[in-house]
mmCIF file of C-alpha atoms and ligand atoms in Angstrom:
data_model
loop_
_atom_site.group_PDB
_atom_site.id
_atom_site.type_symbol
_atom_site.label_atom_id
_atom_site.label_comp_id
_atom_site.label_asym_id
_atom_site.label_seq_id
_atom_site.Cartn_x
_atom_site.Cartn_y
_atom_site.Cartn_z
ATOM 1 C CA MET R 1 29.325 5.190 55.927
ATOM 2 C CA GLU R 2 33.074 4.605 55.515
ATOM 3 C CA LEU R 3 34.311 7.482 53.376
ATOM 4 C CA LEU R 4 37.924 7.604 52.217
ATOM 5 C CA THR R 5 40.080 10.187 50.452
ATOM 6 C CA LEU R 6 42.071 9.973 47.249
ATOM 7 C CA GLN R 7 44.215 13.049 46.646
ATOM 8 C CA LYS R 8 44.118 14.112 42.986
ATOM 9 C CA ALA R 9 47.912 14.389 43.110
ATOM 10 C CA GLU R 10 47.932 10.633 43.773
ATOM 11 C CA LEU R 11 45.422 9.715 41.077
ATOM 12 C CA ALA R 12 48.096 8.723 38.540
ATOM 13 C CA THR R 13 49.713 6.375 41.070
ATOM 14 C CA PHE R 14 46.275 4.921 41.883
ATOM 15 C CA ILE R 15 45.606 4.208 38.202
ATOM 16 C CA ALA R 16 49.139 2.889 37.638
ATOM 17 C CA THR R 17 48.608 0.408 40.468
ATOM 18 C CA LEU R 18 45.310 -0.694 38.939
ATOM 19 C CA LEU R 19 47.036 -1.163 35.584
ATOM 20 C CA GLU R 20 49.606 -3.547 37.058
ATOM 21 C CA GLU R 21 47.110 -6.394 37.268
ATOM 22 C CA ARG R 22 44.012 -5.255 35.467
ATOM 23 C CA ARG R 23 42.662 -3.764 32.305
ATOM 24 C CA VAL R 24 41.476 -0.240 33.026
ATOM 25 C CA VAL R 25 38.715 1.162 30.833
ATOM 26 C CA ALA R 26 38.249 4.925 31.152
ATOM 27 C CA PRO R 27 37.152 7.967 29.138
ATOM 28 C CA VAL R 28 39.856 8.821 26.571
ATOM 29 C CA ARG R 29 40.111 11.367 23.775
ATOM 30 C CA ARG R 30 39.271 9.794 20.413
ATOM 31 C CA ASP R 31 38.670 11.668 17.154
ATOM 32 C CA GLY R 32 37.942 14.927 18.922
ATOM 33 C CA ASP R 33 35.487 13.341 21.315
ATOM 34 C CA LEU R 34 35.496 11.261 24.485
ATOM 35 C CA ALA R 35 34.925 7.529 24.478
ATOM 36 C CA PHE R 36 35.493 4.658 26.865
ATOM 37 C CA ALA R 37 38.522 2.542 25.955
ATOM 38 C CA ALA R 38 41.235 0.487 27.601
ATOM 39 C CA ILE R 39 44.134 2.716 28.633
ATOM 40 C CA ALA R 40 47.827 1.865 28.687
ATOM 41 C CA THR R 41 49.013 4.738 30.878
ATOM 42 C CA PRO R 42 47.318 6.820 33.620
ATOM 43 C CA ASP R 43 47.579 10.079 31.660
ATOM 44 C CA GLU R 44 45.222 8.731 28.964
ATOM 45 C CA ALA R 45 42.258 8.773 31.369
ATOM 46 C CA VAL R 46 40.178 11.958 31.240
ATOM 47 C CA LEU R 47 38.213 12.400 34.455
ATOM 48 C CA ARG R 48 37.075 15.985 34.019
ATOM 49 C CA TYR R 49 34.249 15.966 31.520
ATOM 50 C CA PRO R 50 30.425 16.450 31.387
ATOM 51 C CA ASN R 51 29.706 13.065 29.810
ATOM 52 C CA THR R 52 31.049 10.914 27.010
ATOM 53 C CA ARG R 53 29.319 10.831 23.621
ATOM 54 C CA ALA R 54 29.087 7.027 23.674
ATOM 55 C CA SER R 55 28.072 5.155 26.794
ATOM 56 C CA VAL R 56 29.931 2.385 28.661
ATOM 57 C CA LYS R 57 27.762 -0.240 26.924
ATOM 58 C CA ALA R 58 30.507 -1.376 24.543
ATOM 59 C CA ALA R 59 32.784 -2.336 27.446
ATOM 60 C CA PHE R 60 30.375 -5.190 28.197
ATOM 61 C CA PHE R 61 28.539 -5.630 24.913
ATOM 62 C CA PRO R 62 30.890 -4.675 22.035
ATOM 63 C CA GLN R 63 29.454 -3.158 18.882
ATOM 64 C CA VAL R 64 30.761 -6.121 16.874
ATOM 65 C CA GLU R 65 31.693 -9.391 18.528
ATOM 66 C CA CYS R 66 32.800 -12.705 17.055
ATOM 67 C CA MET R 67 31.022 -15.626 18.726
ATOM 68 C CA VAL R 68 32.216 -18.615 16.687
ATOM 69 C CA ARG R 69 34.978 -19.224 14.122
ATOM 70 C CA TYR R 70 35.185 -22.196 11.804
ATOM 71 C CA GLU R 71 37.523 -23.725 9.234
ATOM 72 C CA ARG R 72 35.957 -25.189 6.126
ATOM 73 C CA ALA R 73 36.781 -28.823 5.467
ATOM 74 C CA LEU R 74 35.824 -30.728 2.345
ATOM 75 C CA ASP R 75 36.293 -34.234 3.724
ATOM 76 C CA ARG R 76 34.602 -33.841 7.126
ATOM 77 C CA TYR R 77 32.347 -31.566 9.100
ATOM 78 C CA ASN R 78 33.538 -27.991 9.477
ATOM 79 C CA GLU R 79 35.326 -27.449 12.758
ATOM 80 C CA ALA R 80 33.853 -24.629 14.763
ATOM 81 C CA THR R 81 35.487 -23.004 17.785
ATOM 82 C CA SER R 82 33.677 -20.760 20.193
ATOM 83 C CA THR R 83 35.412 -17.455 20.907
ATOM 84 C CA PRO R 84 36.933 -17.589 24.425
ATOM 85 C CA LEU R 85 35.015 -15.542 26.948
ATOM 86 C CA ASP R 86 36.654 -12.304 28.004
ATOM 87 C CA THR R 87 37.372 -12.795 31.716
ATOM 88 C CA THR R 88 40.153 -10.186 31.989
ATOM 89 C CA PRO R 89 39.984 -8.526 35.417
ATOM 90 C CA THR R 90 38.883 -4.992 34.604
ATOM 91 C CA VAL R 91 38.219 -1.699 36.328
ATOM 92 C CA LEU R 92 35.768 0.629 34.626
ATOM 93 C CA LEU R 93 36.966 4.000 35.845
ATOM 94 C CA GLY R 94 35.137 7.305 35.622
ATOM 95 C CA ALA R 95 31.714 6.145 34.438
ATOM 96 C CA ARG R 96 28.980 8.611 35.301
ATOM 97 C CA PRO R 97 26.250 7.392 37.683
ATOM 98 C CA CYS R 98 23.710 7.179 34.818
ATOM 99 C CA ASP R 99 25.989 4.743 32.973
ATOM 100 C CA ALA R 100 26.632 2.672 36.102
ATOM 101 C CA ARG R 101 22.907 2.438 36.705
ATOM 102 C CA SER R 102 22.208 1.576 33.075
ATOM 103 C CA LEU R 103 24.007 -1.734 33.576
ATOM 104 C CA LEU R 104 21.267 -2.936 35.930
ATOM 105 C CA LEU R 105 18.871 -3.119 32.996
ATOM 106 C CA LEU R 106 21.418 -4.925 30.813
ATOM 107 C CA ASP R 107 21.953 -7.358 33.718
ATOM 108 C CA GLY R 108 18.235 -8.058 33.626
ATOM 109 C CA VAL R 109 18.192 -8.572 29.867
ATOM 110 C CA PHE R 110 21.396 -10.599 29.480
ATOM 111 C CA GLY R 111 21.700 -12.152 32.923
ATOM 112 C CA GLN R 112 18.244 -13.316 33.998
ATOM 113 C CA GLY R 113 15.730 -15.866 32.833
ATOM 114 C CA GLN R 114 16.093 -18.888 30.637
ATOM 115 C CA TYR R 115 18.732 -17.547 28.260
ATOM 116 C CA LEU R 116 21.901 -16.158 29.799
ATOM 117 C CA ASP R 117 24.454 -14.315 27.707
ATOM 118 C CA PRO R 118 27.901 -15.713 28.587
ATOM 119 C CA TYR R 119 29.771 -13.002 26.662
ATOM 120 C CA TYR R 120 28.146 -10.157 28.573
ATOM 121 C CA LEU R 121 28.225 -11.958 31.907
ATOM 122 C CA ALA R 122 31.946 -12.849 31.677
ATOM 123 C CA ARG R 123 32.868 -9.181 31.302
ATOM 124 C CA ARG R 124 30.336 -8.003 33.853
ATOM 125 C CA GLU R 125 31.436 -10.486 36.529
ATOM 126 C CA ASN R 126 35.067 -9.509 36.119
ATOM 127 C CA THR R 127 34.613 -5.750 36.164
ATOM 128 C CA VAL R 128 34.677 -3.397 39.121
ATOM 129 C CA ILE R 129 32.860 -0.128 38.459
ATOM 130 C CA VAL R 130 34.503 2.955 39.927
ATOM 131 C CA SER R 131 32.130 5.782 39.045
ATOM 132 C CA LEU R 132 32.595 9.506 39.164
ATOM 133 C CA ALA R 133 29.729 11.608 40.506
ATOM 134 C CA CYS R 134 28.508 14.159 38.011
ATOM 135 C CA ASP R 135 29.296 17.689 39.166
ATOM 136 C CA ARG R 136 28.294 19.425 35.914
ATOM 137 C CA PRO R 137 24.982 17.948 34.720
ATOM 138 C CA ARG R 138 23.928 19.210 31.320
ATOM 139 C CA GLN R 139 20.604 20.778 30.446
ATOM 140 C CA THR R 140 19.871 17.567 28.537
ATOM 141 C CA CYS R 141 20.397 15.354 31.624
ATOM 142 C CA PHE R 142 17.216 14.031 33.227
ATOM 143 C CA CYS R 143 18.398 11.164 35.426
ATOM 144 C CA HIS R 144 16.508 12.820 38.296
ATOM 145 C CA TRP R 145 13.179 12.190 36.541
ATOM 146 C CA PHE R 146 13.713 8.523 37.410
ATOM 147 C CA GLY R 147 14.352 9.044 41.131
ATOM 148 C CA SER R 148 18.088 8.964 40.490
ATOM 149 C CA GLY R 149 20.552 11.853 40.325
ATOM 150 C CA PRO R 150 24.095 12.894 39.480
ATOM 151 C CA TYR R 151 25.376 11.537 42.811
ATOM 152 C CA ASP R 152 23.398 8.272 42.804
ATOM 153 C CA ALA R 153 25.667 5.333 43.737
ATOM 154 C CA THR R 154 23.239 2.669 42.458
ATOM 155 C CA GLY R 155 25.065 0.293 40.109
ATOM 156 C CA SER R 156 28.541 1.482 41.142
ATOM 157 C CA ASP R 157 30.992 -0.552 43.198
ATOM 158 C CA VAL R 158 32.846 2.583 44.252
ATOM 159 C CA LEU R 159 31.714 6.196 43.837
ATOM 160 C CA LEU R 160 34.230 9.052 43.609
ATOM 161 C CA ARG R 161 33.008 12.545 44.467
ATOM 162 C CA ASP R 162 34.947 15.627 43.553
ATOM 163 C CA ALA R 163 36.153 17.579 46.588
ATOM 164 C CA GLY R 164 38.518 20.086 45.010
ATOM 165 C CA ASP R 165 42.057 18.785 45.491
ATOM 166 C CA ALA R 166 40.831 15.303 46.345
ATOM 167 C CA TYR R 167 38.066 12.798 45.726
ATOM 168 C CA VAL R 168 35.841 11.487 48.483
ATOM 169 C CA VAL R 169 35.822 7.742 47.885
ATOM 170 C CA GLU R 170 32.650 5.869 48.806
ATOM 171 C CA PRO R 171 32.799 2.052 48.801
ATOM 172 C CA VAL R 172 29.354 0.866 47.675
ATOM 173 C CA THR R 173 29.597 -2.908 47.294
ATOM 174 C CA ASP R 174 31.776 -5.706 48.682
ATOM 175 C CA ARG R 175 33.472 -5.850 45.290
ATOM 176 C CA GLY R 176 34.352 -2.192 45.629
ATOM 177 C CA ARG R 177 35.525 -2.640 49.204
ATOM 178 C CA ALA R 178 37.783 -5.513 48.104
ATOM 179 C CA LEU R 179 39.366 -3.313 45.441
ATOM 180 C CA LEU R 180 39.942 -0.438 47.849
ATOM 181 C CA ALA R 181 41.480 -2.806 50.411
ATOM 182 C CA GLU R 182 44.499 -2.974 48.071
ATOM 183 C CA PHE R 183 45.165 0.714 48.715
ATOM 184 C CA SER R 184 45.982 2.620 51.879
ATOM 185 C CA LEU R 185 43.475 5.437 51.495
ATOM 186 C CA ALA R 186 43.004 7.721 54.491
ATOM 187 C CA PRO R 187 39.535 8.326 55.956
ATOM 188 C CA ALA R 188 37.873 11.416 54.514
ATOM 189 C CA GLY R 189 38.200 14.398 56.848
ATOM 190 C CA ASP R 190 35.302 16.730 57.658
ATOM 191 C CA ALA R 191 36.644 19.554 55.483
ATOM 192 C CA THR R 192 36.995 17.253 52.462
ATOM 193 C CA VAL R 193 33.477 15.859 52.909
ATOM 194 C CA ALA R 194 32.089 19.396 53.338
ATOM 195 C CA ARG R 195 33.754 20.502 50.082
ATOM 196 C CA ALA R 196 32.309 17.476 48.259
ATOM 197 C CA GLU R 197 28.836 18.293 49.599
ATOM 198 C CA GLU R 198 29.188 21.881 48.463
ATOM 199 C CA ILE R 199 30.019 20.727 44.918
ATOM 200 C CA GLU R 200 27.099 18.265 45.056
ATOM 201 C CA GLU R 201 24.703 21.092 45.951
ATOM 202 C CA GLN R 202 25.994 23.158 43.018
ATOM 203 C CA ALA R 203 25.417 20.168 40.736
ATOM 204 C CA ALA R 204 21.845 19.719 42.022
ATOM 205 C CA ALA R 205 21.149 23.396 41.327
ATOM 206 C CA ARG R 206 22.001 22.871 37.648
ATOM 207 C CA LEU R 207 19.277 20.258 37.158
ATOM 208 C CA THR R 208 16.134 21.141 35.225
ATOM 209 C CA PRO R 209 12.745 20.751 37.006
ATOM 210 C CA VAL R 210 11.664 17.144 37.532
ATOM 211 C CA GLU R 211 8.910 15.706 35.389
ATOM 212 C CA PRO R 212 8.179 12.338 37.032
ATOM 213 C CA VAL R 213 7.659 9.384 34.735
ATOM 214 C CA GLU R 214 5.269 7.451 36.995
ATOM 215 C CA GLY R 215 2.128 6.489 35.163
ATOM 216 C CA ILE R 216 3.794 6.555 31.755
ATOM 217 C CA GLN R 217 3.130 2.812 31.341
ATOM 218 C CA ASP R 218 -0.600 3.328 31.827
ATOM 219 C CA ALA R 219 -0.499 6.271 29.438
ATOM 220 C CA LEU R 220 1.207 4.162 26.764
ATOM 221 C CA ASP R 221 -1.186 1.232 27.154
ATOM 222 C CA GLY R 222 -4.001 2.927 25.292
ATOM 223 C CA LEU R 223 -1.898 4.558 22.581
ATOM 224 C CA PHE R 224 -0.906 1.701 20.284
ATOM 225 C CA ASP R 225 -2.996 3.059 17.413
ATOM 226 C CA SER R 226 -2.654 6.723 18.340
ATOM 227 C CA PRO R 227 -1.747 9.379 15.750
ATOM 228 C CA VAL R 228 0.810 10.638 18.276
ATOM 229 C CA TRP R 229 3.448 8.304 16.785
ATOM 230 C CA GLY R 230 3.161 9.890 13.373
ATOM 231 C CA GLU R 231 3.648 13.322 14.950
ATOM 232 C CA VAL R 232 6.636 12.137 17.018
ATOM 233 C CA ALA R 233 8.343 10.422 14.089
ATOM 234 C CA GLU R 234 7.649 13.076 11.480
ATOM 235 C CA LYS R 235 11.186 14.481 11.377
ATOM 236 C CA CYS R 236 13.095 11.295 12.324
ATOM 237 C CA LEU R 237 15.763 10.393 9.750
ATOM 238 C CA ALA R 238 16.009 6.740 10.881
ATOM 239 C CA CYS R 239 19.747 7.231 11.321
ATOM 240 C CA GLY R 240 19.932 5.082 14.488
ATOM 241 C CA THR R 241 22.279 7.482 16.286
ATOM 242 C CA CYS R 242 20.002 7.588 19.337
ATOM 243 C CA THR R 243 20.011 3.823 19.779
ATOM 244 C CA TYR R 244 23.756 3.382 19.216
ATOM 245 C CA LEU R 245 24.669 6.005 21.808
ATOM 246 C CA CYS R 246 22.037 4.869 24.300
ATOM 247 C CA PRO R 247 23.432 2.865 27.227
ATOM 248 C CA GLU R 248 20.173 0.909 27.462
ATOM 249 C CA CYS R 249 19.452 -0.041 23.831
ATOM 250 C CA HIS R 250 20.691 -3.582 23.354
ATOM 251 C CA CYS R 251 19.198 -5.031 20.167
ATOM 252 C CA PHE R 252 21.612 -6.952 17.980
ATOM 253 C CA ASN R 253 21.794 -8.983 14.807
ATOM 254 C CA ILE R 254 23.747 -12.196 14.234
ATOM 255 C CA GLU R 255 25.279 -12.946 10.864
ATOM 256 C CA ASP R 256 27.783 -15.327 9.304
ATOM 257 C CA ARG R 257 30.791 -13.921 7.492
ATOM 258 C CA VAL R 258 31.875 -16.527 5.003
ATOM 259 C CA LEU R 259 35.465 -16.469 3.751
ATOM 260 C CA PRO R 260 37.028 -18.849 1.176
ATOM 261 C CA ALA R 261 38.358 -21.369 3.694
ATOM 262 C CA SER R 262 36.888 -20.201 6.954
ATOM 263 C CA GLY R 263 34.191 -18.077 8.459
ATOM 264 C CA GLU R 264 32.890 -16.500 11.593
ATOM 265 C CA ARG R 265 29.595 -15.838 13.259
ATOM 266 C CA VAL R 266 29.382 -12.316 14.615
ATOM 267 C CA ARG R 267 26.817 -10.319 16.417
ATOM 268 C CA ALA R 268 26.559 -6.602 15.898
ATOM 269 C CA TRP R 269 24.388 -3.858 17.312
ATOM 270 C CA ASP R 270 21.193 -3.243 15.410
ATOM 271 C CA SER R 271 18.601 -0.507 15.721
ATOM 272 C CA CYS R 272 14.806 -0.494 15.895
ATOM 273 C CA MET R 273 15.032 2.863 14.091
ATOM 274 C CA TYR R 274 16.194 1.196 10.864
ATOM 275 C CA PRO R 275 13.506 0.326 8.283
ATOM 276 C CA GLY R 276 15.152 -3.075 7.720
ATOM 277 C CA PHE R 277 15.155 -4.062 11.385
ATOM 278 C CA THR R 278 11.934 -6.054 11.203
ATOM 279 C CA VAL R 279 11.733 -6.961 7.510
ATOM 280 C CA HIS R 280 10.709 -10.600 7.093
ATOM 281 C CA ALA R 281 12.246 -12.917 4.495
ATOM 282 C CA SER R 282 8.975 -12.575 2.554
ATOM 283 C CA GLY R 283 9.514 -8.822 2.270
ATOM 284 C CA HIS R 284 6.680 -8.040 4.662
ATOM 285 C CA ASN R 285 7.544 -5.469 7.305
ATOM 286 C CA PRO R 286 5.325 -5.447 10.412
ATOM 287 C CA ARG R 287 6.681 -1.980 11.253
ATOM 288 C CA PRO R 288 6.258 -0.375 7.862
ATOM 289 C CA ASP R 289 6.924 3.261 8.767
ATOM 290 C CA GLN R 290 8.923 5.406 11.198
ATOM 291 C CA ALA R 291 5.810 6.019 13.288
ATOM 292 C CA ALA R 292 5.592 2.283 14.058
ATOM 293 C CA ARG R 293 9.336 2.218 14.825
ATOM 294 C CA TRP R 294 9.150 5.164 17.204
ATOM 295 C CA ARG R 295 6.125 3.589 18.888
ATOM 296 C CA GLN R 296 8.236 0.470 19.442
ATOM 297 C CA ARG R 297 11.131 2.503 20.835
ATOM 298 C CA ALA R 298 8.901 4.298 23.338
ATOM 299 C CA MET R 299 6.852 1.222 24.248
ATOM 300 C CA HIS R 300 9.957 -0.932 24.708
ATOM 301 C CA LYS R 301 11.666 1.579 26.994
ATOM 302 C CA PHE R 302 8.706 2.691 29.066
ATOM 303 C CA ASP R 303 6.193 -0.161 28.937
ATOM 304 C CA TYR R 304 7.627 -3.573 27.951
ATOM 305 C CA LEU R 305 10.956 -3.422 29.822
ATOM 306 C CA PRO R 306 9.353 -2.267 33.100
ATOM 307 C CA ARG R 307 6.985 -5.234 32.772
ATOM 308 C CA ASN R 308 9.649 -7.769 31.817
ATOM 309 C CA VAL R 309 12.709 -6.591 33.748
ATOM 310 C CA GLY R 310 11.272 -4.171 36.296
ATOM 311 C CA LEU R 311 13.281 -1.193 35.036
ATOM 312 C CA TYR R 312 12.807 1.555 32.462
ATOM 313 C CA GLY R 313 14.935 1.321 29.334
ATOM 314 C CA CYS R 314 16.139 4.869 29.893
ATOM 315 C CA VAL R 315 18.316 6.373 32.616
ATOM 316 C CA GLY R 316 17.982 9.961 31.436
ATOM 317 C CA CYS R 317 21.595 10.356 30.295
ATOM 318 C CA GLY R 318 20.467 12.765 27.570
ATOM 319 C CA ARG R 319 22.819 11.375 24.902
ATOM 320 C CA CYS R 320 20.069 10.834 22.350
ATOM 321 C CA VAL R 321 18.822 14.379 22.968
ATOM 322 C CA GLN R 322 22.306 15.809 22.459
ATOM 323 C CA ALA R 323 23.167 13.822 19.351
ATOM 324 C CA CYS R 324 19.948 13.574 17.329
ATOM 325 C CA PRO R 325 20.658 15.429 14.066
ATOM 326 C CA VAL R 326 17.097 16.769 13.867
ATOM 327 C CA GLY R 327 16.702 17.661 17.544
ATOM 328 C CA LEU R 328 14.176 14.942 18.393
ATOM 329 C CA ASP R 329 13.962 14.984 22.187
ATOM 330 C CA ILE R 330 12.754 11.904 24.082
ATOM 331 C CA ARG R 331 11.597 14.139 26.945
ATOM 332 C CA ALA R 332 9.238 15.878 24.513
ATOM 333 C CA VAL R 333 8.053 12.448 23.355
ATOM 334 C CA LEU R 334 7.105 11.583 26.947
ATOM 335 C CA ARG R 335 5.176 14.857 27.204
ATOM 336 C CA SER R 336 3.371 14.118 23.930
ATOM 337 C CA VAL R 337 2.470 10.649 25.214
ATOM 338 C CA ARG R 338 0.977 12.103 28.389
ATOM 339 C CA GLN R 339 -0.986 14.670 26.433
ATOM 340 C CA ALA R 340 -2.285 12.107 23.939
ATOM 341 C CA ALA R 341 -3.343 9.803 26.795
ATOM 342 C CA ALA R 342 -5.134 12.664 28.561
ATOM 343 C CA GLU R 343 -6.943 13.625 25.337
ATOM 344 C CA ALA R 344 -7.940 10.007 24.692
ATOM 345 C CA GLU R 345 -9.305 9.718 28.220
ATOM 346 C CA ALA R 346 -11.249 12.972 27.923
ATOM 347 C CA ALA R 347 -12.713 11.803 24.607
ATOM 348 C CA ALA R 348 -13.760 8.475 26.172
ATOM 349 C CA VAL R 349 -15.452 10.256 29.086
ATOM 350 C CA ALA R 350 -17.272 12.587 26.706
ATOM 351 C CA GLU R 351 -18.487 9.634 24.645
ATOM 352 C CA ASN R 352 -19.724 7.763 27.718
ATOM 353 C CA THR R 353 -21.561 10.746 29.118
ATOM 354 C CA GLY R 354 -22.864 11.844 25.755
ATOM 355 C CA GLU R 355 -21.356 15.332 26.126
HETATM 356 S S1 LIG M 1 18.912 10.113 16.293
HETATM 357 FE FE1 LIG M 1 17.071 11.318 15.829
HETATM 358 S S2 LIG M 1 16.853 11.194 13.570
HETATM 359 FE FE2 LIG M 1 18.299 9.559 14.185
HETATM 360 S S3 LIG M 1 16.942 7.743 14.450
HETATM 361 FE FE3 LIG M 1 17.153 8.724 16.485
HETATM 362 S S4 LIG M 1 15.353 10.080 16.622
HETATM 363 FE FE4 LIG M 1 15.598 9.543 14.449
HETATM 364 S S1 LIG M 2 16.885 6.919 25.700
HETATM 365 FE FE1 LIG M 2 18.270 8.676 25.468
HETATM 366 S S2 LIG M 2 18.270 9.665 27.488
HETATM 367 FE FE2 LIG M 2 17.415 7.612 27.772
HETATM 368 S S3 LIG M 2 19.188 6.348 28.355
HETATM 369 FE FE3 LIG M 2 18.964 6.188 26.114
HETATM 370 S S4 LIG M 2 20.319 7.771 25.274
HETATM 371 FE FE4 LIG M 2 20.022 8.218 27.470
#
């Protein structure tokens, strides 16, 4: 594997060079927190952090996005203009491996099958992802439950690993190699690689024990009418925080904003946690309570998406666990699902054997 070195003292020059011809999106300080945003100068990028509160999702799928604008005309048809696609060459710098990997699911949702999403794909195809391995996983991180980990390069074009005074730079894809070809980075020396491996081992030691998720689909299959959903959802406030911060949640609504002489059609993130998410025009709501909504959230992430896209709708970033105002923990939900499935199976066996 061709490993290179980027001295931290040269990081600002590296970013400044990127900024000459590209938009650079990186973690920045906003309102007392960290969020991904386009930077104007290298010193805005914050590359020493556990993880951002919001994921990288908005860099490809903005929270609110205008799709079509139109002018109202009284004497002819309204003239509508599609919003130009965003094809700005971009580098997404400093995403954690869980965020880089989360994009593979969004690729499957927005970039495969009969209906392709040009807005998402334009940004995705013009973005190089330079990730930063995670050397301080939190107690809420569980990427390793999914066979991944804080140093997983899957989904990244380039992976940076902390090595003290420098980063070890790992080109992962041809797109990443093409970007790095613009720089004269020296090969990584043995001492630098050894330091990076030492930090990686320390990161691995911080991880909580693995609870594999294999078999969770089968467990969910028999639980559609289970009381477990009422228990899970009992304290949920339906605030939607978990879905907005989640890198994998991607539901949206489309609405027209009508102005006196013009208008626009926008799409905006929506949330399956909201009571109004599934309300029909008749007033009927097929998911009438929070139990039904939480069932949908769990089933979508761990049953329907694996069937439809081949990937779980969760990368274990832990954001929803960190931010939920009532401490609802999706890891505990998975445990409850397993327990409910085991109890249902035991009850079925007892019924069949007459015990
Ligand atoms: S963040 Fe917590 S309270 Fe809010 S909708 Fe999600 S699970 Fe419910
Ligand atoms: S469900 Fe929670 S832990 Fe999983 S990817 Fe979404 S925010 Fe992260």
